[in-house]
Amino acid sequence: MKGARITVKGPKGELSRDLNPDMKIKLSDGVLTVERPSDRPRHRSAHGLTRTLIQNMITGVSEGFTKALELQGVGYRAQIQGQNLVL
């Protein structure tokens, strides 16, 4: 962490992001904590967003994300051509 920038590294890569400078981010004993300066609505929403962005970064570099597509009905076809899905 440098100022309002956080970098997360894991087996699936590395992610960096500039975060809200009002939020205080602390790392102690392997636990990352996000603190807001006040209970004002602007700080409350920024607090939730910051926490979620960091959580998604950690999940992305450790486990990765997947999307599942389910085709239902008669006449739908899907083919994979290289790395593209052709419907």
Short mmCIF file of N, CA and C in Angstrom, two decimals:
data_model
loop_
_atom_site.label_atom_id
_atom_site.label_comp_id
_atom_site.label_asym_id
_atom_site.label_seq_id
_atom_site.Cartn_x
_atom_site.Cartn_y
_atom_site.Cartn_z
N MET A 1 0.84 -1.18 0.00
CA MET A 1 0.00 0.00 0.00
C MET A 1 0.89 1.24 0.00
N LYS A 2 0.61 2.13 -0.92
CA LYS A 2 1.30 3.41 -0.97
C LYS A 2 0.24 4.49 -1.09
N GLY A 3 0.03 5.25 -0.03
CA GLY A 3 -0.99 6.29 -0.07
C GLY A 3 -2.36 5.69 -0.30
N ALA A 4 -3.00 6.07 -1.39
CA ALA A 4 -4.33 5.57 -1.71
C ALA A 4 -4.27 4.47 -2.76
N ARG A 5 -3.10 3.89 -3.00
CA ARG A 5 -2.95 2.82 -4.00
C ARG A 5 -2.67 1.51 -3.29
N ILE A 6 -3.37 0.46 -3.73
CA ILE A 6 -3.18 -0.86 -3.14
C ILE A 6 -2.81 -1.83 -4.26
N THR A 7 -1.89 -2.75 -3.97
CA THR A 7 -1.48 -3.79 -4.91
C THR A 7 -1.70 -5.14 -4.24
N VAL A 8 -2.36 -6.04 -4.96
CA VAL A 8 -2.65 -7.38 -4.46
C VAL A 8 -1.98 -8.37 -5.40
N LYS A 9 -1.19 -9.29 -4.84
CA LYS A 9 -0.50 -10.30 -5.64
C LYS A 9 -0.96 -11.68 -5.22
N GLY A 10 -1.08 -12.58 -6.19
CA GLY A 10 -1.50 -13.94 -5.91
C GLY A 10 -1.08 -14.87 -7.02
N PRO A 11 -1.48 -16.15 -6.94
CA PRO A 11 -1.07 -17.12 -7.94
C PRO A 11 -1.63 -16.83 -9.33
N LYS A 12 -2.71 -16.09 -9.44
CA LYS A 12 -3.32 -15.80 -10.73
C LYS A 12 -2.95 -14.44 -11.28
N GLY A 13 -2.03 -13.74 -10.62
CA GLY A 13 -1.58 -12.46 -11.15
C GLY A 13 -1.45 -11.39 -10.09
N GLU A 14 -1.44 -10.16 -10.56
CA GLU A 14 -1.26 -9.00 -9.70
C GLU A 14 -2.22 -7.90 -10.15
N LEU A 15 -2.87 -7.25 -9.19
CA LEU A 15 -3.80 -6.15 -9.47
C LEU A 15 -3.43 -4.94 -8.62
N SER A 16 -3.54 -3.76 -9.22
CA SER A 16 -3.31 -2.51 -8.49
C SER A 16 -4.49 -1.59 -8.74
N ARG A 17 -4.80 -0.78 -7.75
CA ARG A 17 -5.94 0.13 -7.88
C ARG A 17 -5.75 1.32 -6.95
N ASP A 18 -6.15 2.50 -7.46
CA ASP A 18 -6.19 3.69 -6.63
C ASP A 18 -7.52 3.70 -5.90
N LEU A 19 -7.47 3.88 -4.60
CA LEU A 19 -8.68 3.87 -3.78
C LEU A 19 -8.97 5.27 -3.26
N ASN A 20 -10.13 5.41 -2.65
CA ASN A 20 -10.54 6.69 -2.08
C ASN A 20 -9.54 7.12 -1.00
N PRO A 21 -8.95 8.31 -1.14
CA PRO A 21 -7.94 8.73 -0.16
C PRO A 21 -8.51 9.01 1.23
N ASP A 22 -9.83 9.16 1.35
CA ASP A 22 -10.43 9.39 2.67
C ASP A 22 -10.43 8.13 3.54
N MET A 23 -10.41 6.96 2.91
CA MET A 23 -10.48 5.70 3.66
C MET A 23 -9.10 5.34 4.20
N LYS A 24 -9.06 4.83 5.41
CA LYS A 24 -7.81 4.38 6.02
C LYS A 24 -7.77 2.86 5.94
N ILE A 25 -6.71 2.33 5.35
CA ILE A 25 -6.56 0.89 5.18
C ILE A 25 -5.41 0.44 6.06
N LYS A 26 -5.69 -0.54 6.91
CA LYS A 26 -4.68 -1.04 7.84
C LYS A 26 -4.53 -2.55 7.66
N LEU A 27 -3.29 -3.01 7.69
CA LEU A 27 -2.99 -4.43 7.61
C LEU A 27 -2.25 -4.82 8.88
N SER A 28 -2.86 -5.72 9.66
CA SER A 28 -2.20 -6.19 10.88
C SER A 28 -2.57 -7.65 11.11
N ASP A 29 -1.58 -8.47 11.34
CA ASP A 29 -1.76 -9.90 11.60
C ASP A 29 -2.53 -10.60 10.48
N GLY A 30 -2.28 -10.21 9.24
CA GLY A 30 -2.93 -10.85 8.11
C GLY A 30 -4.38 -10.42 7.90
N VAL A 31 -4.84 -9.41 8.62
CA VAL A 31 -6.22 -8.93 8.48
C VAL A 31 -6.19 -7.51 7.93
N LEU A 32 -6.89 -7.30 6.82
CA LEU A 32 -6.98 -5.99 6.20
C LEU A 32 -8.25 -5.30 6.69
N THR A 33 -8.11 -4.08 7.20
CA THR A 33 -9.24 -3.35 7.75
C THR A 33 -9.40 -2.02 7.02
N VAL A 34 -10.64 -1.69 6.65
CA VAL A 34 -10.94 -0.41 6.02
C VAL A 34 -11.74 0.41 7.02
N GLU A 35 -11.25 1.62 7.32
CA GLU A 35 -11.93 2.49 8.27
C GLU A 35 -12.34 3.78 7.58
N ARG A 36 -13.52 4.31 7.95
CA ARG A 36 -13.99 5.57 7.37
C ARG A 36 -13.80 6.69 8.40
N PRO A 37 -13.61 7.92 7.93
CA PRO A 37 -13.35 9.02 8.86
C PRO A 37 -14.59 9.49 9.62
N SER A 38 -15.78 9.29 9.06
CA SER A 38 -17.00 9.73 9.74
C SER A 38 -18.17 8.85 9.31
N ASP A 39 -19.33 9.12 9.86
CA ASP A 39 -20.53 8.34 9.54
C ASP A 39 -21.40 9.05 8.50
N ARG A 40 -20.86 10.03 7.84
CA ARG A 40 -21.62 10.74 6.81
C ARG A 40 -21.95 9.78 5.67
N PRO A 41 -23.08 10.00 4.99
CA PRO A 41 -23.48 9.09 3.91
C PRO A 41 -22.42 8.91 2.82
N ARG A 42 -21.71 9.97 2.49
CA ARG A 42 -20.67 9.87 1.46
C ARG A 42 -19.55 8.94 1.91
N HIS A 43 -19.15 9.05 3.16
CA HIS A 43 -18.09 8.19 3.68
C HIS A 43 -18.58 6.75 3.86
N ARG A 44 -19.85 6.59 4.24
CA ARG A 44 -20.39 5.24 4.41
C ARG A 44 -20.42 4.50 3.07
N SER A 45 -20.84 5.17 2.01
CA SER A 45 -20.89 4.51 0.70
C SER A 45 -19.49 4.24 0.17
N ALA A 46 -18.57 5.18 0.36
CA ALA A 46 -17.19 4.97 -0.09
C ALA A 46 -16.53 3.84 0.69
N HIS A 47 -16.88 3.69 1.96
CA HIS A 47 -16.35 2.62 2.79
C HIS A 47 -16.76 1.26 2.24
N GLY A 48 -18.05 1.10 1.94
CA GLY A 48 -18.54 -0.17 1.40
C GLY A 48 -17.93 -0.48 0.04
N LEU A 49 -17.83 0.53 -0.82
CA LEU A 49 -17.24 0.33 -2.14
C LEU A 49 -15.77 -0.07 -2.03
N THR A 50 -15.03 0.61 -1.19
CA THR A 50 -13.60 0.30 -1.02
C THR A 50 -13.40 -1.12 -0.51
N ARG A 51 -14.18 -1.51 0.48
CA ARG A 51 -14.07 -2.87 1.02
C ARG A 51 -14.38 -3.91 -0.04
N THR A 52 -15.43 -3.67 -0.83
CA THR A 52 -15.82 -4.62 -1.87
C THR A 52 -14.78 -4.69 -2.98
N LEU A 53 -14.23 -3.57 -3.39
CA LEU A 53 -13.20 -3.57 -4.43
C LEU A 53 -11.98 -4.37 -3.99
N ILE A 54 -11.56 -4.18 -2.75
CA ILE A 54 -10.40 -4.93 -2.24
C ILE A 54 -10.72 -6.41 -2.16
N GLN A 55 -11.92 -6.75 -1.70
CA GLN A 55 -12.31 -8.16 -1.61
C GLN A 55 -12.31 -8.81 -3.00
N ASN A 56 -12.83 -8.11 -4.00
CA ASN A 56 -12.85 -8.64 -5.36
C ASN A 56 -11.45 -8.78 -5.93
N MET A 57 -10.56 -7.86 -5.60
CA MET A 57 -9.17 -7.97 -6.05
C MET A 57 -8.52 -9.22 -5.46
N ILE A 58 -8.73 -9.45 -4.17
CA ILE A 58 -8.14 -10.61 -3.51
C ILE A 58 -8.69 -11.90 -4.10
N THR A 59 -10.00 -11.96 -4.31
CA THR A 59 -10.61 -13.16 -4.92
C THR A 59 -10.08 -13.37 -6.33
N GLY A 60 -9.93 -12.30 -7.10
CA GLY A 60 -9.47 -12.41 -8.48
C GLY A 60 -8.06 -12.97 -8.60
N VAL A 61 -7.15 -12.55 -7.74
CA VAL A 61 -5.77 -13.03 -7.85
C VAL A 61 -5.55 -14.36 -7.16
N SER A 62 -6.46 -14.77 -6.28
CA SER A 62 -6.28 -16.05 -5.59
C SER A 62 -7.09 -17.17 -6.24
N GLU A 63 -8.38 -16.97 -6.47
CA GLU A 63 -9.24 -18.02 -7.02
C GLU A 63 -9.62 -17.77 -8.47
N GLY A 64 -9.72 -16.53 -8.86
CA GLY A 64 -10.20 -16.17 -10.19
C GLY A 64 -11.72 -16.14 -10.22
N PHE A 65 -12.26 -15.64 -11.31
CA PHE A 65 -13.70 -15.55 -11.48
C PHE A 65 -14.12 -16.39 -12.68
N THR A 66 -15.30 -16.95 -12.64
CA THR A 66 -15.84 -17.71 -13.76
C THR A 66 -17.25 -17.24 -14.04
N LYS A 67 -17.68 -17.43 -15.28
CA LYS A 67 -19.06 -17.14 -15.67
C LYS A 67 -19.61 -18.38 -16.34
N ALA A 68 -20.81 -18.76 -15.97
CA ALA A 68 -21.45 -19.94 -16.56
C ALA A 68 -22.59 -19.48 -17.45
N LEU A 69 -22.70 -20.10 -18.61
CA LEU A 69 -23.76 -19.79 -19.55
C LEU A 69 -24.55 -21.06 -19.80
N GLU A 70 -25.85 -20.98 -19.62
CA GLU A 70 -26.72 -22.13 -19.83
C GLU A 70 -27.67 -21.82 -20.97
N LEU A 71 -27.61 -22.63 -22.02
CA LEU A 71 -28.50 -22.44 -23.16
C LEU A 71 -29.67 -23.41 -23.04
N GLN A 72 -30.88 -22.87 -23.13
CA GLN A 72 -32.07 -23.71 -23.05
C GLN A 72 -32.93 -23.43 -24.28
N GLY A 73 -33.53 -24.47 -24.79
CA GLY A 73 -34.44 -24.31 -25.91
C GLY A 73 -33.97 -25.08 -27.12
N VAL A 74 -34.85 -25.20 -28.07
CA VAL A 74 -34.56 -25.94 -29.29
C VAL A 74 -33.93 -24.99 -30.30
N GLY A 75 -32.86 -25.44 -30.94
CA GLY A 75 -32.25 -24.67 -32.01
C GLY A 75 -31.09 -23.78 -31.59
N TYR A 76 -30.75 -23.74 -30.34
CA TYR A 76 -29.60 -22.94 -29.92
C TYR A 76 -28.34 -23.78 -30.00
N ARG A 77 -27.31 -23.22 -30.62
CA ARG A 77 -26.04 -23.92 -30.73
C ARG A 77 -24.93 -23.01 -30.24
N ALA A 78 -23.93 -23.61 -29.68
CA ALA A 78 -22.75 -22.86 -29.25
C ALA A 78 -21.51 -23.65 -29.62
N GLN A 79 -20.51 -22.95 -30.15
CA GLN A 79 -19.24 -23.58 -30.51
C GLN A 79 -18.11 -22.71 -29.99
N ILE A 80 -17.03 -23.37 -29.62
CA ILE A 80 -15.84 -22.64 -29.21
C ILE A 80 -14.87 -22.67 -30.37
N GLN A 81 -14.46 -21.48 -30.83
CA GLN A 81 -13.47 -21.35 -31.89
C GLN A 81 -12.29 -20.59 -31.32
N GLY A 82 -11.25 -21.33 -30.98
CA GLY A 82 -10.10 -20.72 -30.30
C GLY A 82 -10.50 -20.34 -28.89
N GLN A 83 -10.46 -19.04 -28.60
CA GLN A 83 -10.90 -18.57 -27.29
C GLN A 83 -12.23 -17.84 -27.37
N ASN A 84 -12.91 -17.93 -28.52
CA ASN A 84 -14.19 -17.25 -28.72
C ASN A 84 -15.34 -18.23 -28.65
N LEU A 85 -16.45 -17.78 -28.11
CA LEU A 85 -17.68 -18.56 -28.07
C LEU A 85 -18.59 -18.02 -29.16
N VAL A 86 -18.94 -18.86 -30.12
CA VAL A 86 -19.79 -18.46 -31.24
C VAL A 86 -21.18 -19.01 -30.99
N LEU A 87 -22.17 -18.13 -30.94
CA LEU A 87 -23.56 -18.53 -30.73
C LEU A 87 -24.31 -18.50 -32.04
#
